[in-house]
Amino acid sequence: MSKKRGRFMNLVRLIGLVIVVAAGLASIIATGGGGGGGGSGTVSSSGGTGSVALYVADGPADSYKHIYIWITRVELLPVDGSGAGPVLIYQSPNPQGYKVDLLSYREEDFFLTLKPNVPAGWYDKVRLYVSNIESVGGPCDLGLDDNIKLPSGKIDLNPRGPFEVKKGEALAIRLDIDANKSINLHPAGKSGKCIFRPVVFVDIEPVKLRSGCPEILTGKITRVIDTSAAEGINGFVLTLPDGRGNIEVLLSESTVIFDQEGVPGTSADLKVNDSVWVRGRIDSYGKLSASVVVVGEVLAIDGVAQSTVDTDGQFVFLPSTGEAFIGELNVQLFDGSSLVLVGCDTIADWGAIQPNRRAKVVGKYDAQGQVFRGIVVFLKELEIFGNVVSVTELDGGLNLVIQPSGTTEVTVYVPSNAPVYLEGDGEFPRALLCEGREVRVIIDSTVESPLTAKLVRVTSETLEGAVLQGTNPYNTVLLVKPNGATAAVYVGVQPYATVLDLRNGKYKPIDISEIDPGDEVKCFGVQKCPDDATSPVSFYAFVILVIN
Amino acid sequence: MNRKQIFVGLIALFVGLTVYLIDRSPEQTYFIYKIDSAISLHHVFPTLFGPLGKILPAFVHVFSFALLTAGILACNKRGCVVACIVWLSVDVAFELGQKFGVWTSNLVPSWFEGIPLLENTGNYFMSGTFDFIDLTAIAAGSLVAYLTMMRTMERRVLS
């Protein structure tokens, strides 16, 4: 009996040991990075090709009206040791480059191009070539044609780690060019210009995981795809303007098509050489699944709804000042075809259109009927901008009392799952959300009461000065003497803070431990909370730029 | 079996898990990202471990698995040393693999592609960051595991 028991126990031990060893090895791999996907090999070693979708975005820069950047070329650089050369993702046919107004893309990303046939494998840098930067408005606008000096037109961007282009899959690369941090107000030598030291956050993820707004593209149909015997076409190849490449657009039963006149049509209305406006999402194979296609040019008008939608599907809309129309417009919606969206992608019913609701209507104007044919209505999300007056904990969330300028205080409930971000940067600890913070709160329109936040963005502050004392692994605090101040302050470096070395035209992510006494830094973050009397830290930094 | 050692090992494992669930954003961790980012508590709770969260997983991994191994096998003193050294070597090898990421990822067989968990092996070596502090934490983890084993070892009563 005891022998049997002994054998049984040995078996149990053996099984237990196998489980522990397997779990031990698995847990090492399982806790590694998730975003880059898996696989092996360097460029081309795994064979085949994938595609790369390139997006450009910008953080807030309230003091500027426009910030134009001319992009001439974008390349991917394979990891060292692969022996492969740079892979071209975008090349502007215009030597001056493709002009992008960064501030037009603060709420949604700008889709620059989709490059097919990118060799599958590992890459570790994105090389961005910029020919010019120009701002309108703001402190750098001195009436010069080239008001911002660009120290180097070639910028090697290091994402958080190497990334893989997988065979047959589309990878999204998002270049978030943070204009506020990039444009340095110090005059460049005797020229008096501002200096552009690029601060670009590179986000890379498979297209299928992208959660931003759907793409809105305009271009020309260069080929019709008709692979089935059924009536109508299956899709078309859309050629984007300014040499931005081609993308295959797929149509499905749910795709809504509007004809040249702006009334619902069918895929038979789509012909080669037609200009089209397309809204849709890029799928994991790099093709655009269209939700709306409109033949011809469309108008997009910002304004305010003046009425609800009547029984004929019409509502009154007042365009904002500066739009193509002056005075009230009747907007006609088409049952089953016109889309009403809250934000960029939340489908709402027509009842969501209410008087005084800010919106953007996309459609075509019928001059004869004097009606605007509404194809898509984007209802702006309600936003509250102001200073936090008080913060109280409530039901696992927070109750924020906000003082917007010129109006009375507003109380907003921030549920525990509502993300809180530092404007233009990453996540923001709720513990630092306190009295005095300037916040922009996006309201969740699906919750009627209480006023509930969907997202909170905290305005970033800046601290610039010389480092007197660096950090150590167990105390990530810098002692910095701010410019113009007499006393030094402690700057607490947040976990996962972005630290960039921008000295001598470089662009290199570094570890906080590489900052030495004497370095000049520009920190983006927030001051400590007024009720925090105990902490020696005066400023919490989320992004640190080493500038000299 | 040594239940005390298994229990301590499991508790440590749980602490390590909380680092990934709370302190790290879901896209930084394969298993959370793969299962469902919604299981992450990163948006729900404030950061628990602060800067310690960077090195805790390296410490906890070797500590907990050495204890679990020793606990399941009811190791004697020599067995405990072997368990600690084996897990120390495994963790150091994986850490060094990150230092030579290109070379290591070339050793990963192509059939790992598409197999849950194994598919992340290349990414682990390529995207992971080699860090001497992690190596120190691994060494400390194995040493503390050994000391814990000595404290929790069940003495056999001689009859």
XYZ file of C-alpha atoms in Angstrom:
707
model
C 0.000 0.000 0.000
C 2.765 2.398 1.014
C 4.706 1.478 -2.155
C 1.630 2.257 -4.240
C 1.163 5.530 -2.416
C 4.832 6.317 -2.886
C 4.565 5.725 -6.652
C 1.426 7.820 -6.792
C 3.131 10.666 -4.957
C 6.116 10.481 -7.309
C 3.733 10.744 -10.250
C 2.008 13.716 -8.658
C 5.416 15.364 -8.085
C 6.462 14.691 -11.659
C 3.258 16.185 -13.058
C 3.595 19.137 -10.678
C 7.197 19.673 -11.751
C 6.274 19.575 -15.441
C 3.484 22.096 -14.820
C 5.785 24.418 -12.845
C 8.540 24.276 -15.464
C 6.072 24.863 -18.304
C 4.361 27.684 -16.427
C 7.713 29.209 -15.526
C 8.910 29.286 -19.134
C 5.519 30.324 -20.486
C 5.211 33.168 -18.024
C 8.497 34.655 -19.225
C 7.260 34.798 -22.822
C 3.689 35.731 -21.862
C 4.730 38.783 -19.920
C 6.778 40.215 -22.770
C 5.556 43.010 -25.022
C 2.214 42.478 -26.668
C 1.967 45.128 -29.310
C 4.544 44.040 -31.788
C 3.206 40.589 -32.528
C 5.363 37.529 -32.725
C 7.449 35.630 -35.208
C 11.053 35.373 -36.035
C 13.692 36.471 -38.440
C 14.912 39.760 -39.727
C 13.803 41.611 -42.837
C 12.838 39.227 -45.597
C 14.093 36.194 -43.701
C 10.560 35.116 -42.975
C 9.656 35.728 -46.639
C 6.665 37.437 -48.110
C 5.449 40.962 -47.706
C 3.017 42.935 -45.588
C 1.699 46.450 -45.852
C 2.225 49.595 -43.821
C -0.394 52.300 -43.267
C 1.138 55.621 -42.311
C -0.725 58.178 -40.215
C 0.241 61.648 -39.035
C -1.226 63.192 -35.879
C -0.597 66.157 -33.632
C -1.051 67.059 -30.011
C -2.599 70.385 -28.977
C -0.856 73.663 -29.774
C -3.379 76.294 -28.795
C -1.258 79.324 -29.597
C -0.891 78.415 -33.288
C -3.483 78.681 -36.075
C -1.669 76.365 -38.480
C 1.529 74.399 -38.352
C 2.517 73.202 -41.808
C 5.023 70.444 -42.287
C 6.324 69.306 -45.687
C 7.013 65.564 -45.697
C 9.209 64.447 -48.575
C 9.969 60.852 -47.734
C 9.394 58.160 -45.112
C 11.462 55.001 -44.791
C 11.611 52.017 -42.468
C 15.069 50.963 -41.321
C 15.613 47.246 -40.713
C 17.202 46.149 -37.452
C 20.976 46.222 -37.280
C 22.573 43.063 -38.521
C 19.862 42.200 -41.028
C 21.998 43.421 -43.893
C 18.960 44.956 -45.598
C 18.638 48.571 -46.667
C 15.919 51.123 -45.878
C 12.443 50.361 -47.212
C 10.645 53.268 -48.848
C 7.143 53.843 -47.511
C 6.370 57.238 -48.983
C 8.068 59.511 -51.484
C 6.460 62.799 -52.396
C 6.384 63.407 -56.162
C 6.767 67.096 -55.339
C 10.373 67.902 -54.326
C 8.994 70.405 -51.810
C 7.194 67.553 -50.081
C 3.592 66.864 -49.164
C 2.177 69.717 -47.096
C 0.237 68.694 -43.993
C -1.390 71.141 -41.595
C -0.762 69.376 -38.321
C -3.422 71.317 -36.478
C -6.120 70.020 -38.807
C -5.516 66.559 -37.411
C -5.809 67.068 -33.677
C -9.026 65.137 -33.304
C -8.398 62.459 -35.873
C -5.307 61.109 -37.573
C -4.359 62.003 -41.108
C -3.958 58.972 -43.327
C -0.911 59.694 -45.473
C -0.461 56.487 -47.401
C -0.661 52.732 -47.439
C 2.420 51.017 -48.764
C 1.927 47.435 -49.952
C 4.697 44.886 -50.555
C 6.845 45.883 -47.604
C 9.294 43.022 -46.939
C 8.142 41.065 -43.908
C 10.552 41.193 -40.991
C 11.881 43.301 -38.174
C 12.487 47.024 -38.304
C 13.633 49.376 -35.588
C 13.523 52.923 -36.947
C 11.269 55.153 -38.966
C 13.190 57.733 -40.980
C 11.214 60.868 -41.693
C 12.420 63.454 -44.200
C 10.980 66.935 -43.752
C 11.815 69.811 -46.089
C 10.141 72.686 -44.280
C 8.107 73.732 -41.260
C 6.012 76.860 -41.059
C 3.623 78.216 -38.480
C 0.810 80.712 -38.760
C -0.070 82.569 -35.595
C 1.746 81.917 -32.368
C 5.069 83.239 -31.134
C 7.084 82.130 -34.184
C 4.932 83.963 -36.738
C 7.128 86.978 -37.443
C 5.922 87.472 -40.986
C 8.816 85.491 -42.462
C 8.220 82.874 -45.138
C 10.362 80.331 -43.347
C 9.863 81.250 -39.732
C 11.030 78.000 -38.191
C 14.545 76.674 -38.542
C 14.859 72.954 -39.181
C 18.272 71.800 -37.918
C 18.082 68.538 -39.820
C 15.667 67.469 -42.510
C 16.309 63.814 -41.728
C 14.823 62.550 -38.494
C 15.428 58.994 -37.297
C 12.575 58.046 -35.029
C 13.058 55.239 -32.568
C 9.829 53.542 -31.544
C 9.746 51.851 -28.115
C 11.361 48.758 -29.595
C 11.753 46.896 -32.864
C 8.539 46.083 -34.688
C 7.590 43.455 -37.181
C 5.914 43.704 -40.542
C 4.141 40.389 -40.913
C 3.497 38.560 -44.114
C 0.039 39.373 -45.481
C -0.824 41.767 -42.656
C -1.137 45.521 -42.421
C 0.752 47.461 -39.776
C -0.297 50.972 -38.723
C 2.491 53.458 -38.004
C 1.279 56.666 -36.405
C 3.650 59.605 -36.197
C 2.374 61.922 -33.506
C 4.328 65.091 -34.164
C 3.951 67.092 -30.991
C 4.205 70.646 -32.250
C 4.049 72.189 -28.791
C 7.146 70.326 -27.677
C 8.911 70.445 -31.019
C 8.898 74.160 -31.675
C 11.484 75.774 -29.503
C 10.968 79.425 -28.823
C 14.624 80.260 -28.379
C 15.769 82.302 -31.337
C 18.103 80.311 -33.580
C 21.337 82.289 -33.475
C 21.141 85.683 -35.115
C 18.356 84.685 -37.498
C 15.692 85.219 -34.870
C 13.818 82.152 -36.062
C 12.331 79.476 -33.876
C 13.957 76.062 -33.925
C 12.125 72.851 -34.718
C 13.492 70.052 -32.594
C 11.184 67.214 -33.501
C 9.375 65.458 -30.680
C 7.577 62.651 -32.409
C 5.848 59.802 -30.620
C 5.715 56.710 -32.777
C 2.819 54.337 -32.173
C 2.933 51.050 -34.008
C 0.227 48.419 -33.932
C -1.441 45.994 -36.304
C -4.140 47.813 -38.262
C -6.750 45.352 -36.980
C -6.184 46.653 -33.435
C -6.453 50.315 -34.348
C -9.277 51.891 -32.440
C -9.204 55.468 -33.734
C -11.642 57.096 -36.121
C -12.372 55.439 -39.464
C -10.443 56.793 -42.432
C -11.956 59.456 -44.644
C -10.270 59.488 -48.041
C -10.784 61.291 -51.282
C -9.337 60.228 -54.583
C -10.067 58.858 -57.995
C -11.327 55.417 -59.003
C -8.640 53.948 -61.250
C -9.948 50.394 -61.500
C -13.220 48.684 -60.766
C -13.133 45.279 -59.069
C -15.931 42.974 -60.115
C -15.208 39.398 -59.155
C -18.694 37.973 -58.720
C -21.492 37.222 -61.136
C -23.931 39.157 -58.978
C -25.122 42.601 -59.960
C -22.898 45.483 -58.958
C -19.185 45.678 -58.317
C -17.201 44.369 -55.321
C -14.916 47.299 -54.961
C -12.441 49.559 -56.688
C -8.894 50.820 -56.535
C -8.756 54.341 -55.161
C -5.784 56.457 -56.202
C -5.026 59.064 -53.577
C -3.963 62.536 -54.718
C -0.400 63.928 -54.547
C 1.284 60.588 -55.134
C 0.019 59.135 -51.885
C -0.497 55.757 -53.500
C -3.412 53.416 -54.130
C -5.725 51.566 -51.824
C -8.209 48.835 -52.597
C -11.719 49.734 -51.421
C -14.119 46.902 -50.649
C -17.882 47.337 -50.895
C -20.334 45.232 -48.923
C -24.079 45.067 -48.541
C -23.877 47.536 -45.694
C -21.919 50.108 -47.730
C -24.030 53.181 -48.410
C -23.447 54.760 -51.811
C -24.478 58.272 -52.818
C -24.427 59.379 -56.425
C -23.145 62.563 -58.029
C -26.310 64.418 -56.965
C -25.945 63.396 -53.331
C -28.901 61.013 -53.260
C -28.675 57.307 -52.385
C -27.442 55.227 -55.298
C -25.900 51.850 -56.055
C -22.463 50.551 -56.934
C -23.448 50.975 -60.587
C -22.887 54.701 -60.000
C -19.177 54.110 -59.421
C -17.124 54.415 -62.608
C -13.442 54.595 -63.464
C -12.100 58.177 -63.257
C -14.874 59.232 -60.851
C -13.699 61.323 -57.930
C -15.041 59.821 -54.727
C -15.237 60.513 -51.012
C -14.886 57.330 -48.978
C -15.323 56.574 -45.308
C -14.211 53.210 -43.989
C -11.728 51.172 -42.010
C -8.553 49.514 -43.189
C -8.731 45.775 -42.534
C -5.924 43.497 -41.457
C -5.003 42.850 -45.112
C -4.556 46.530 -45.909
C -7.847 47.006 -47.772
C -10.408 49.649 -46.938
C -13.843 48.277 -46.010
C -16.082 51.154 -46.994
C -19.100 52.231 -44.995
C -19.938 55.257 -47.181
C -18.924 56.142 -50.741
C -19.981 59.396 -52.379
C -19.400 60.172 -56.046
C -17.948 63.613 -56.723
C -16.952 66.413 -54.396
C -18.589 66.809 -50.998
C -18.921 69.800 -48.713
C -18.136 69.574 -45.017
C -19.691 72.366 -42.964
C -19.249 73.089 -39.274
C -22.129 74.671 -37.416
C -24.950 74.241 -34.965
C -28.247 72.383 -35.361
C -31.221 74.693 -34.883
C -33.994 72.118 -34.745
C -34.740 68.443 -34.397
C -35.305 66.287 -37.490
C -38.875 66.662 -38.765
C -41.073 63.965 -40.266
C -39.666 64.662 -43.755
C -36.151 63.975 -42.492
C -35.109 67.630 -42.509
C -33.522 69.794 -39.850
C -32.331 73.398 -39.732
C -28.589 73.986 -39.474
C -26.676 77.221 -38.943
C -23.155 77.131 -40.449
C -20.351 78.686 -38.394
C -18.739 81.946 -39.436
C -16.226 81.435 -42.216
C -17.983 78.417 -43.726
C -19.082 78.308 -47.372
C -22.694 79.093 -46.450
C -24.145 82.089 -44.639
C -27.447 81.813 -42.832
C -29.605 78.843 -41.997
C -29.680 75.747 -44.196
C -32.269 73.001 -44.479
C -30.471 69.679 -44.273
C -32.233 66.701 -45.835
C -31.434 63.264 -44.436
C -32.184 60.003 -46.276
C -33.796 57.220 -44.311
C -31.590 54.136 -44.232
C -28.694 55.899 -45.937
C -27.642 59.064 -44.096
C -25.392 58.402 -41.123
C -25.650 60.302 -37.843
C -22.576 59.829 -35.668
C -21.591 61.098 -32.244
C -17.884 61.880 -32.379
C -16.355 60.092 -35.328
C -17.696 56.588 -35.020
C -20.631 56.135 -32.622
C -23.807 55.629 -34.595
C -26.768 57.569 -33.197
C -30.364 57.850 -34.263
C -31.733 61.019 -35.799
C -33.212 61.996 -32.441
C -29.667 62.844 -31.304
C -29.835 65.953 -33.510
C -31.108 68.608 -31.124
C -31.195 72.411 -31.192
C -27.848 73.988 -30.206
C -25.961 70.755 -30.806
C -22.662 71.451 -32.556
C -22.129 69.334 -35.642
C -20.356 68.915 -38.941
C -22.530 67.980 -41.897
C -21.038 66.316 -44.941
C -23.050 66.291 -48.136
C -23.986 68.173 -51.302
C -25.976 71.288 -51.860
C -29.010 71.119 -54.138
C -29.217 74.665 -55.472
C -32.588 74.076 -57.152
C -34.332 72.635 -54.124
C -32.271 74.906 -51.839
C -31.580 72.040 -49.526
C -28.348 70.515 -48.283
C -28.378 66.757 -48.860
C -26.872 65.358 -45.712
C -24.806 62.215 -46.147
C -23.046 62.063 -42.786
C -23.759 64.216 -39.719
C -20.961 64.215 -37.157
C -22.381 65.450 -33.839
C -19.636 67.008 -31.728
C -19.149 65.450 -28.342
C -20.006 67.730 -25.455
C -16.791 69.075 -23.960
C -16.127 70.998 -20.768
C -12.913 72.992 -20.486
C -11.908 74.721 -17.293
C -10.064 74.573 -14.011
C -10.765 71.955 -11.383
C -12.200 73.562 -8.269
C -12.526 70.437 -6.161
C -12.169 66.669 -6.369
C -14.059 64.165 -4.243
C -14.076 60.393 -4.406
C -17.438 58.843 -5.173
C -18.453 55.228 -5.853
C -14.972 54.245 -6.965
C -14.823 57.223 -9.306
C -14.243 60.923 -8.863
C -16.554 63.898 -8.759
C -14.888 66.890 -10.380
C -16.194 70.400 -9.904
C -14.949 72.393 -12.891
C -14.987 76.140 -13.383
C -15.225 76.872 -17.116
C -14.306 80.436 -18.011
C -17.275 82.789 -18.018
C -19.896 80.333 -16.783
C -20.953 78.701 -13.570
C -19.309 75.660 -12.040
C -20.116 72.239 -13.461
C -19.923 68.934 -11.605
C -18.801 65.935 -13.643
C -18.601 62.342 -12.468
C -15.468 60.535 -13.701
C -16.072 56.765 -13.508
C -13.165 54.523 -12.595
C -12.909 53.193 -16.156
C -12.824 56.604 -17.851
C -9.278 57.224 -19.064
C -7.437 60.264 -17.778
C -4.641 61.522 -20.041
C -2.134 64.292 -19.922
C -2.923 66.370 -23.014
C -0.593 65.340 -25.798
C 0.997 62.613 -23.683
C 0.063 59.363 -22.028
C -1.906 58.284 -19.043
C -2.248 60.543 -16.059
C -2.469 59.195 -12.474
C -5.780 60.046 -10.857
C -3.952 60.809 -7.627
C -2.560 63.910 -9.336
C -5.978 65.106 -10.463
C -6.578 67.897 -7.990
C -7.659 71.476 -7.449
C -6.169 73.946 -9.914
C -5.612 71.541 -12.810
C -6.809 72.718 -16.197
C -8.848 69.938 -17.773
C -10.801 69.170 -20.913
C -13.561 66.672 -20.207
C -15.375 64.809 -22.982
C -18.888 63.965 -21.810
C -20.411 60.535 -22.326
C -23.591 61.232 -24.280
C -24.995 57.786 -23.505
C -25.377 58.659 -19.802
C -28.209 61.083 -19.172
C -27.543 61.795 -15.519
C -25.290 62.617 -13.758
C -23.020 64.432 -16.204
C -20.451 61.695 -16.783
C -16.998 61.889 -18.288
C -15.930 59.613 -21.122
C -12.404 60.969 -21.162
C -10.450 63.540 -19.186
C -7.460 65.385 -20.604
C -5.267 67.354 -18.242
C -3.363 70.334 -19.642
C 0.388 69.895 -19.538
C 2.709 72.445 -17.918
C 6.365 73.049 -18.696
C 9.458 73.354 -16.550
C 12.789 74.164 -18.154
C 16.124 74.376 -16.418
C 19.497 72.857 -15.604
C 19.880 69.546 -13.823
C 21.809 69.773 -10.582
C 21.451 66.159 -9.546
C 20.543 63.045 -11.571
C 18.458 60.056 -10.581
C 19.316 56.618 -9.290
C 17.414 53.376 -9.953
C 15.448 53.594 -6.746
C 14.763 57.290 -6.688
C 13.711 58.649 -10.042
C 13.809 62.271 -8.979
C 15.844 65.002 -10.662
C 16.983 68.148 -8.931
C 16.440 70.946 -11.450
C 17.082 74.662 -11.213
C 14.369 76.246 -13.360
C 15.483 79.027 -15.714
C 15.124 82.397 -14.011
C 14.522 80.891 -10.576
C 16.851 81.128 -7.641
C 15.981 77.858 -5.948
C 16.152 74.330 -7.362
C 13.137 72.009 -7.285
C 12.701 68.251 -7.267
C 11.155 66.812 -10.419
C 9.548 63.392 -9.992
C 9.928 61.323 -13.147
C 6.827 59.248 -13.764
C 7.126 55.517 -14.499
C 7.319 54.992 -18.294
C 8.121 58.664 -18.819
C 9.444 59.451 -22.299
C 12.979 60.826 -22.150
C 14.428 62.102 -25.406
C 17.941 63.303 -26.091
C 17.624 66.111 -28.646
C 21.146 67.463 -28.306
C 23.185 68.203 -31.448
C 20.294 67.468 -33.800
C 19.875 63.981 -32.369
C 16.569 62.273 -31.695
C 17.243 59.443 -29.313
C 15.101 57.923 -26.562
C 17.317 57.502 -23.507
C 16.952 56.221 -19.979
C 16.393 58.710 -17.197
C 19.665 57.531 -15.623
C 21.528 58.975 -18.616
C 20.632 62.518 -17.573
C 23.610 64.057 -15.842
C 24.162 67.165 -13.741
C 24.652 70.141 -16.045
C 22.213 68.893 -18.697
C 19.520 71.332 -19.738
C 16.104 69.763 -19.715
C 12.595 70.707 -20.665
C 10.035 68.792 -18.643
C 6.368 68.398 -19.523
C 4.015 67.441 -16.734
C 2.208 69.036 -13.830
C 3.006 70.890 -10.638
C 2.340 69.005 -7.417
C -1.120 69.297 -5.899
C -1.622 72.268 -3.552
C -2.677 70.016 -0.664
C 0.437 67.849 -0.995
C 2.562 69.444 1.708
C 4.647 66.379 2.514
C 6.193 65.445 -0.835
C 9.507 67.137 -1.633
C 8.669 66.787 -5.329
C 7.416 70.023 -6.883
C 6.846 68.895 -10.437
C 5.835 65.534 -11.930
C 7.352 64.971 -15.384
C 5.851 62.704 -18.034
C 8.079 63.776 -20.913
C 11.633 65.066 -20.548
C 13.632 66.527 -23.390
C 17.377 66.931 -22.948
C 18.045 69.996 -25.047
C 21.584 71.059 -24.192
C 5.542 18.198 -0.842
C 6.329 21.299 1.137
C 3.032 23.167 1.288
C 4.566 26.224 2.942
C 6.980 26.717 0.069
C 4.251 26.172 -2.521
C 2.004 28.646 -0.715
C 4.725 31.330 -0.511
C 5.585 30.714 -4.164
C 1.951 31.143 -5.207
C 1.564 34.328 -3.163
C 4.683 35.763 -4.811
C 3.329 34.768 -8.200
C 0.124 36.626 -7.422
C 2.102 39.748 -6.484
C 3.947 39.496 -9.795
C 0.636 39.163 -11.608
C -0.702 42.330 -10.008
C 2.249 44.275 -11.432
C 1.121 43.323 -14.932
C -2.574 43.796 -14.211
C -2.331 47.142 -12.454
C 0.974 48.881 -13.057
C 1.501 48.135 -16.730
C -0.685 49.179 -19.608
C -2.291 46.175 -21.328
C -0.446 46.537 -24.620
C 2.872 46.064 -22.806
C 1.987 42.521 -21.776
C 1.328 39.754 -24.279
C -1.045 37.639 -22.212
C -3.296 40.569 -21.260
C -3.206 41.953 -24.753
C -4.007 38.511 -26.162
C -6.749 37.496 -23.709
C -8.561 40.801 -23.539
C -7.286 44.225 -22.576
C -10.434 44.575 -20.473
C -8.955 42.283 -17.807
C -6.297 44.894 -17.150
C -6.920 46.980 -14.054
C -4.459 49.579 -15.215
C -7.182 52.183 -15.745
C -9.013 51.188 -12.585
C -6.376 51.469 -9.883
C -3.495 53.878 -9.402
C 0.035 52.544 -9.852
C 0.730 50.183 -6.951
C 4.436 49.583 -6.942
C 5.937 52.757 -8.432
C 9.535 52.396 -9.651
C 9.730 49.031 -7.874
C 7.245 47.702 -10.432
C 10.008 47.805 -13.042
C 12.167 45.212 -11.324
C 9.649 43.299 -9.229
C 8.651 40.825 -11.979
C 12.284 39.774 -12.515
C 12.699 39.225 -8.772
C 9.363 37.503 -8.270
C 9.681 35.126 -11.220
C 12.839 33.406 -10.084
C 11.748 33.544 -6.432
C 8.318 32.006 -6.932
C 9.251 29.313 -9.427
C 12.292 28.233 -7.404
C 10.033 27.914 -4.353
C 7.311 26.086 -6.273
C 9.864 23.649 -7.694
C 11.457 23.038 -4.325
C 8.044 22.774 -2.684
C 6.697 20.200 -5.128
C 9.831 18.075 -4.943
C 10.162 18.588 -1.154
C 13.831 19.276 -1.755
C 16.591 18.923 0.774
C 19.237 21.635 1.122
C 21.125 20.475 -1.969
C 17.921 20.219 -3.998
C 17.023 23.773 -2.968
C 20.359 25.029 -4.258
C 19.808 23.200 -7.548
C 16.260 24.615 -7.912
C 17.549 28.139 -7.307
C 20.458 27.768 -9.720
C 18.283 26.256 -12.451
C 15.742 29.100 -12.327
C 18.504 31.670 -11.969
C 20.089 30.298 -15.148
C 16.779 30.247 -17.043
C 15.947 33.831 -16.159
C 19.477 35.095 -16.841
C 19.474 33.288 -20.207
C 16.212 34.950 -21.255
C 17.484 38.331 -20.080
C 20.716 37.896 -22.048
C 18.618 36.823 -25.019
C 17.183 40.320 -25.045
C 20.650 41.850 -25.203
C 21.344 39.934 -28.408
C 17.779 40.216 -29.681
C 18.457 39.901 -33.416
C 20.634 36.843 -32.991
C 18.287 35.173 -30.483
C 15.162 35.832 -32.509
C 16.801 34.111 -35.470
C 16.961 30.939 -33.364
C 13.192 30.965 -32.871
C 11.663 28.337 -35.171
C 9.311 29.674 -37.827
C 6.578 27.199 -36.813
C 6.074 29.229 -33.618
C 4.280 31.733 -35.827
C 0.554 31.752 -35.166
C 0.737 29.495 -32.104
C -0.600 31.362 -29.082
C 2.146 32.256 -26.632
C 4.970 30.784 -28.747
C 4.272 33.433 -31.368
C 5.466 36.051 -28.904
C 8.915 34.475 -28.479
C 10.572 36.526 -31.225
C 8.854 39.648 -30.004
C 10.039 38.939 -26.453
C 13.665 38.987 -27.527
C 13.348 41.810 -30.030
C 11.176 44.189 -28.028
C 12.414 43.383 -24.542
C 15.075 45.541 -22.987
C 18.177 44.043 -21.442
C 18.848 45.616 -18.086
C 21.587 44.999 -15.516
C 19.126 45.969 -12.808
C 16.903 43.098 -13.922
C 19.897 40.774 -13.668
C 20.515 42.025 -10.140
C 16.862 41.481 -9.283
C 17.037 37.924 -10.661
C 20.122 37.179 -8.564
C 18.464 38.688 -5.492
C 15.306 36.688 -6.179
C 17.164 33.395 -6.263
C 19.126 34.253 -3.115
C 15.986 35.272 -1.193
C 14.256 32.130 -2.499
C 17.058 30.010 -1.077
C 16.893 31.768 2.293
C 13.104 31.327 2.328
C 13.516 27.637 1.526
C 15.869 27.248 4.461
C 13.320 28.933 6.753
C 10.442 26.831 5.481
C 12.175 23.503 5.092
C 10.348 20.677 6.876
C 12.734 18.806 9.102
C 12.306 15.064 8.970
C 11.884 13.591 12.438
C 14.212 10.701 12.976
C 12.480 7.825 14.657
